[in-house]
PDB file of C-alpha atoms in Angstrom:
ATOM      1  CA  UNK A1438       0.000   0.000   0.000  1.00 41.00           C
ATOM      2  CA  UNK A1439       1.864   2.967  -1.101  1.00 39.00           C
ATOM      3  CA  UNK A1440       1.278   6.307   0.973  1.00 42.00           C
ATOM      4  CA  UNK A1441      -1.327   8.618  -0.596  1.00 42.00           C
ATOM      5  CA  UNK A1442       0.440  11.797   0.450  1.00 42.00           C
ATOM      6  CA  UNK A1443       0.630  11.510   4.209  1.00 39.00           C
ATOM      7  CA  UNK A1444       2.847  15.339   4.284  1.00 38.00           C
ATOM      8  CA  UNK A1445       0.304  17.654   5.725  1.00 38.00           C
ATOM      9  CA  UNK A1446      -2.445  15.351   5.612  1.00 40.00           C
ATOM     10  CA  UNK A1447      -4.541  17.808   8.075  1.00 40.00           C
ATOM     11  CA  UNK A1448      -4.334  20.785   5.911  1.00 37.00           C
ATOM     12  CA  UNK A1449      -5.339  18.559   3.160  1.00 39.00           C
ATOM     13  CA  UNK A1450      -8.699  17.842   4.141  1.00 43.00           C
ATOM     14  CA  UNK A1451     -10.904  17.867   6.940  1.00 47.00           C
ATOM     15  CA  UNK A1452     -12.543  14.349   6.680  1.00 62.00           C
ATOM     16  CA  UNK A1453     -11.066  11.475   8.830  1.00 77.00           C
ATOM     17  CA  UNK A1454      -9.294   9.514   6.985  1.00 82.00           C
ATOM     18  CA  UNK A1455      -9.677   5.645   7.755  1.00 82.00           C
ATOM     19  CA  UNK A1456      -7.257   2.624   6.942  1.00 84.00           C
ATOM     20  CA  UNK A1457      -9.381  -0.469   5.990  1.00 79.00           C
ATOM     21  CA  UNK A1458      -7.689  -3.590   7.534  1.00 83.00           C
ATOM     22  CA  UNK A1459      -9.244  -6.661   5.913  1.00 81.00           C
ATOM     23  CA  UNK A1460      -9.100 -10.607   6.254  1.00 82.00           C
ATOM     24  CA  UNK A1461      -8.545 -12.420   3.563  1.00 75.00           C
ATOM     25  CA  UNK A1462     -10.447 -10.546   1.060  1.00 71.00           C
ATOM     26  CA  UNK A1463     -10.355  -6.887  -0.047  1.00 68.00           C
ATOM     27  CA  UNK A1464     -12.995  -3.991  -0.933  1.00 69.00           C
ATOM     28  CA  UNK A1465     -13.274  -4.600  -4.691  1.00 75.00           C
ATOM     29  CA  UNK A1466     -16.414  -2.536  -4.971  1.00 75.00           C
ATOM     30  CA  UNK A1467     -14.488   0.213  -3.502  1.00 76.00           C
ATOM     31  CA  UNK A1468     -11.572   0.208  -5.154  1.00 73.00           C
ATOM     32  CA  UNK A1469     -13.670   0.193  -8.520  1.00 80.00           C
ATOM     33  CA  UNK A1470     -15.512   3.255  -7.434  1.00 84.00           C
ATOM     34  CA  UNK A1471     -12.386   5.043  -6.417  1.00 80.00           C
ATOM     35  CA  UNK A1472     -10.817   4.014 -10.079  1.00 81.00           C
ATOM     36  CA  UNK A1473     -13.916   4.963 -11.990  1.00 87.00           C
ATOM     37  CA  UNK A1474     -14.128   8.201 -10.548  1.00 86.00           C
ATOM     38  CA  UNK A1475     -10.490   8.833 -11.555  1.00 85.00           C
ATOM     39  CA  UNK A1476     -11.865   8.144 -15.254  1.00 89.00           C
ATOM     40  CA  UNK A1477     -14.187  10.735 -15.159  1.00 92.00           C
ATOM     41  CA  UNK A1478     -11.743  13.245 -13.372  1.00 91.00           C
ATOM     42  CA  UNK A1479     -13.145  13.500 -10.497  1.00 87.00           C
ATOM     43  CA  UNK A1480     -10.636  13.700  -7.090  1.00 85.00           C
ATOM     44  CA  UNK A1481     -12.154  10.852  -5.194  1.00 79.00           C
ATOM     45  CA  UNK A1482     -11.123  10.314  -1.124  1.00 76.00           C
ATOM     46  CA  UNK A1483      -8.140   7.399  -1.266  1.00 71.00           C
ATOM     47  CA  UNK A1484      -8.948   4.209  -0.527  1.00 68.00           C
ATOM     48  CA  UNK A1485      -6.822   3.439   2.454  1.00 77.00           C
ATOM     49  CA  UNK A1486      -6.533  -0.418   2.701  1.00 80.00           C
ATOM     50  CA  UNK A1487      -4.460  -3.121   4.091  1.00 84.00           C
ATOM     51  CA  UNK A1488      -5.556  -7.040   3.306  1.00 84.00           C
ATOM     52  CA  UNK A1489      -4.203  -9.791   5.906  1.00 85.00           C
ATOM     53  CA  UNK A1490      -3.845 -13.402   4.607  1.00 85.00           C
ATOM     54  CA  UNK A1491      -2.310 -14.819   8.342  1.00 87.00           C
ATOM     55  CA  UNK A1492      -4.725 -14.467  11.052  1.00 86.00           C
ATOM     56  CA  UNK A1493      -0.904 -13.574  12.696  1.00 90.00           C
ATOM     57  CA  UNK A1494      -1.092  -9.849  11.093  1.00 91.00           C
ATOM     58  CA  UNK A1495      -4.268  -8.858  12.538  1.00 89.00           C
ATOM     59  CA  UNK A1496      -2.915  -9.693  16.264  1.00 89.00           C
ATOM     60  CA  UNK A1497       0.315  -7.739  15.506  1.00 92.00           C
ATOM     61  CA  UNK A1498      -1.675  -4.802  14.604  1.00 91.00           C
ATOM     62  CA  UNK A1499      -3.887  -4.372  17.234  1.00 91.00           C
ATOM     63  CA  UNK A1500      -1.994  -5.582  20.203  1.00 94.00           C
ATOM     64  CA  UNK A1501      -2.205  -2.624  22.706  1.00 95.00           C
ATOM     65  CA  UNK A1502       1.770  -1.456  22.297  1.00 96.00           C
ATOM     66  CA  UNK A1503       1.294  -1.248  18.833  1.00 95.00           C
ATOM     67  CA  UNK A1504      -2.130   0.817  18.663  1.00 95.00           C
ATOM     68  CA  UNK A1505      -0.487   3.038  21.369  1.00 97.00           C
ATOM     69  CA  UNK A1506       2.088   3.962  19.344  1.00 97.00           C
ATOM     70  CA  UNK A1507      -0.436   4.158  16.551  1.00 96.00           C
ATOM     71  CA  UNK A1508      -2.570   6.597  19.079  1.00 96.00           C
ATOM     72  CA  UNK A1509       0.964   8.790  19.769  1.00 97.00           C
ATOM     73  CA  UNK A1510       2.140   9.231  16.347  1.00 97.00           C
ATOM     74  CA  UNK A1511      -1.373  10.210  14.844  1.00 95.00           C
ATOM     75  CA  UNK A1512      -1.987  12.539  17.687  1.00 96.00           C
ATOM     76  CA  UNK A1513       1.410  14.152  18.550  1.00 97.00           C
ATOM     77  CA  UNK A1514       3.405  13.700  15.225  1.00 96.00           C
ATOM     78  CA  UNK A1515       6.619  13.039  16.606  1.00 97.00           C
ATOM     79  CA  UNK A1516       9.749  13.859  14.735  1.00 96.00           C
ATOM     80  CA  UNK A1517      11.943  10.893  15.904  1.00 97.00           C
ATOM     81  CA  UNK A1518      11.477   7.341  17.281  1.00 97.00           C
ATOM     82  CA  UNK A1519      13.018   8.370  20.497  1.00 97.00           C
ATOM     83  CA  UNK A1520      10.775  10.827  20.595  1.00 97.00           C
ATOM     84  CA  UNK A1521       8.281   8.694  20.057  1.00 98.00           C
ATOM     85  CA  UNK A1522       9.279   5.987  22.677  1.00 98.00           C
ATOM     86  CA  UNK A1523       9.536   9.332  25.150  1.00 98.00           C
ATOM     87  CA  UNK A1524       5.755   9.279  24.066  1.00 97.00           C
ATOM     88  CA  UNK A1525       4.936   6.557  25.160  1.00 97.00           C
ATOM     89  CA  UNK A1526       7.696   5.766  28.167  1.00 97.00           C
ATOM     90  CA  UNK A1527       9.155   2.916  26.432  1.00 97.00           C
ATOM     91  CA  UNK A1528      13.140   1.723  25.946  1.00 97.00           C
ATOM     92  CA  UNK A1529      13.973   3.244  22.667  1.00 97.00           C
ATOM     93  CA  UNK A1530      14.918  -0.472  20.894  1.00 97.00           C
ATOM     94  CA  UNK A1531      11.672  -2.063  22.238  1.00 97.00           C
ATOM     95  CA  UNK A1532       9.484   1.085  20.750  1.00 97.00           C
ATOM     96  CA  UNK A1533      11.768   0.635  17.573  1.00 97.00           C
ATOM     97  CA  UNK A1534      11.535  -2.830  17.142  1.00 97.00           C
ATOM     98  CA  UNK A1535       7.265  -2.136  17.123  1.00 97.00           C
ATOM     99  CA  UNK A1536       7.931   0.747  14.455  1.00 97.00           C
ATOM    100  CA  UNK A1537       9.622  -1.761  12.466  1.00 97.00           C
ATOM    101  CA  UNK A1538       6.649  -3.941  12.721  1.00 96.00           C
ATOM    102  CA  UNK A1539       3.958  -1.952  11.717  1.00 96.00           C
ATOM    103  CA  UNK A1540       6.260  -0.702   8.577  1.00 96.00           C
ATOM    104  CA  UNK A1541       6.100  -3.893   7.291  1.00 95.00           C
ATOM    105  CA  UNK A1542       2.396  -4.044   8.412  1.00 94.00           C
ATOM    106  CA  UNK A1543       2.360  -1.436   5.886  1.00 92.00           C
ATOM    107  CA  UNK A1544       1.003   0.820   8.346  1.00 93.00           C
ATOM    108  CA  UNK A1545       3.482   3.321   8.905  1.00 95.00           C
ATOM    109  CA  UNK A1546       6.474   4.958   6.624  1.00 95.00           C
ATOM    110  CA  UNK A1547       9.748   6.055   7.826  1.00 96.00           C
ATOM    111  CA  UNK A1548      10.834   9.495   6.618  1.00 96.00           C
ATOM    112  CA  UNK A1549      14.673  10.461   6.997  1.00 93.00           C
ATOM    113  CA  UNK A1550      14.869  13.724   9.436  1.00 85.00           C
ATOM    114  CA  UNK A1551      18.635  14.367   9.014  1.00 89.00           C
ATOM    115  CA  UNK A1552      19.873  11.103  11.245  1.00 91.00           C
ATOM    116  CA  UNK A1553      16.413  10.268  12.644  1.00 93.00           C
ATOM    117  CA  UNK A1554      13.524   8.365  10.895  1.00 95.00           C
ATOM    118  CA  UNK A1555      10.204  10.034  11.513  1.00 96.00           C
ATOM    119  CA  UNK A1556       7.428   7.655  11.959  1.00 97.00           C
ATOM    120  CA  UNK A1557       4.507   8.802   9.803  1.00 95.00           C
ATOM    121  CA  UNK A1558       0.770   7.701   9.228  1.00 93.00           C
ATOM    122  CA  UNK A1559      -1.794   8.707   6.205  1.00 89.00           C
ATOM    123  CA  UNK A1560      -4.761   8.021   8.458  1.00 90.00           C
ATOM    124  CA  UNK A1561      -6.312   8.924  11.772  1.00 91.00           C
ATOM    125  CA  UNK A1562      -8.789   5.827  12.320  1.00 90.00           C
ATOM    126  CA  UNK A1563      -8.448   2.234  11.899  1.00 89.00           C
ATOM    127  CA  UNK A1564     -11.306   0.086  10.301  1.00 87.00           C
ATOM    128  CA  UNK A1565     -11.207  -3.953  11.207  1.00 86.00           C
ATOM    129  CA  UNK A1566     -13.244  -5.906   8.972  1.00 83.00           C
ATOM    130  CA  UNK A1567     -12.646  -9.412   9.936  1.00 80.00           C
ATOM    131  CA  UNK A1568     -15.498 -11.804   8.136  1.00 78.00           C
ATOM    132  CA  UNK A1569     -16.583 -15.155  10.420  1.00 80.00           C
ATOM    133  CA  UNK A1570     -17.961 -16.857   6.963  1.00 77.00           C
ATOM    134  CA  UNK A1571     -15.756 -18.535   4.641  1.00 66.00           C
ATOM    135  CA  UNK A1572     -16.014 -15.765   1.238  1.00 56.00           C
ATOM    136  CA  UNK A1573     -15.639 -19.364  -1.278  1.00 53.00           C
ATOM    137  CA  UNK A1574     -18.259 -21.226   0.586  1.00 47.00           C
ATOM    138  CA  UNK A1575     -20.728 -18.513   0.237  1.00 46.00           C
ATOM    139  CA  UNK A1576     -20.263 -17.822  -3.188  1.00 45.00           C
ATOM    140  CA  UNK A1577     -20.070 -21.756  -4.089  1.00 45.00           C
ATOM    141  CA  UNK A1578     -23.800 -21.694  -2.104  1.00 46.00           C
ATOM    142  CA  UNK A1579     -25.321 -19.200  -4.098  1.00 44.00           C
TER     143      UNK A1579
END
């Protein structure tokens, strides 16, 4: 999921903006909407979404230290990851190590600030749409 311009991203617009975490299966409706509109040149809202195949993924995103440090960067923008682990009170490696995580999550970016890496998000709500019926079995049913 590449970042849909996450400098700014307050001045930008006023709507939240909301990461879709799926299981297994995406949003294809929505992602058709979002391309169709860009056919008729219209400037549709992204479509922020993430799509887990390991039931693994969905625990490492929202196990509490990593929405905290979800929580601190969205709210408080930090321009370091020791300033982020300050954030939170956390050992600097431990707070890292989670950063590193939710990167390849592909929830967060790093941007180079000199010698620090800025953690940055594109979003300021997280959606969890986790389906208890098998998608195949349905559609084999029907």
């Amino acid at each position: 999921m590449a970042n849909p311009g996450n400098s700014n991203r307050k001045s930008k617009t006023n709507s939240e903006r909301t990461m879709h975490i799926r299981f297994q299966s995406g949003d294809e409706q929505g992602v058709l909407e979002t391309l169709r509109a860009l056919d008729r040149g219209e400037r549709p809202e992204p479509h922020l979404e993430v799509v887990f195949h390991d039931p693994d993924d969905l625990h490492r995103v929202v196990r509490p230290k990593n929405l905290e440090l979800l929580r601190s960067i969205v709210q408080h923008e930090p321009e370091s990851i020791r300033e982020t682990a300050r954030l939170v009170e956390r050992d600097v490696r431990q707070v890292h190590t989670n950063l590193e995580e939710l990167e390849e999550l592909h929830l967060l970016e790093f941007e180079q600030a000199g010698r620090s890496k800025k953690p940055t998000v594109w979003y300021d709500s997280i959606e969890l749409d986790l389906s208890l019926t098998d998608a195949d079995s349905e559609a084999a049913r029907a």
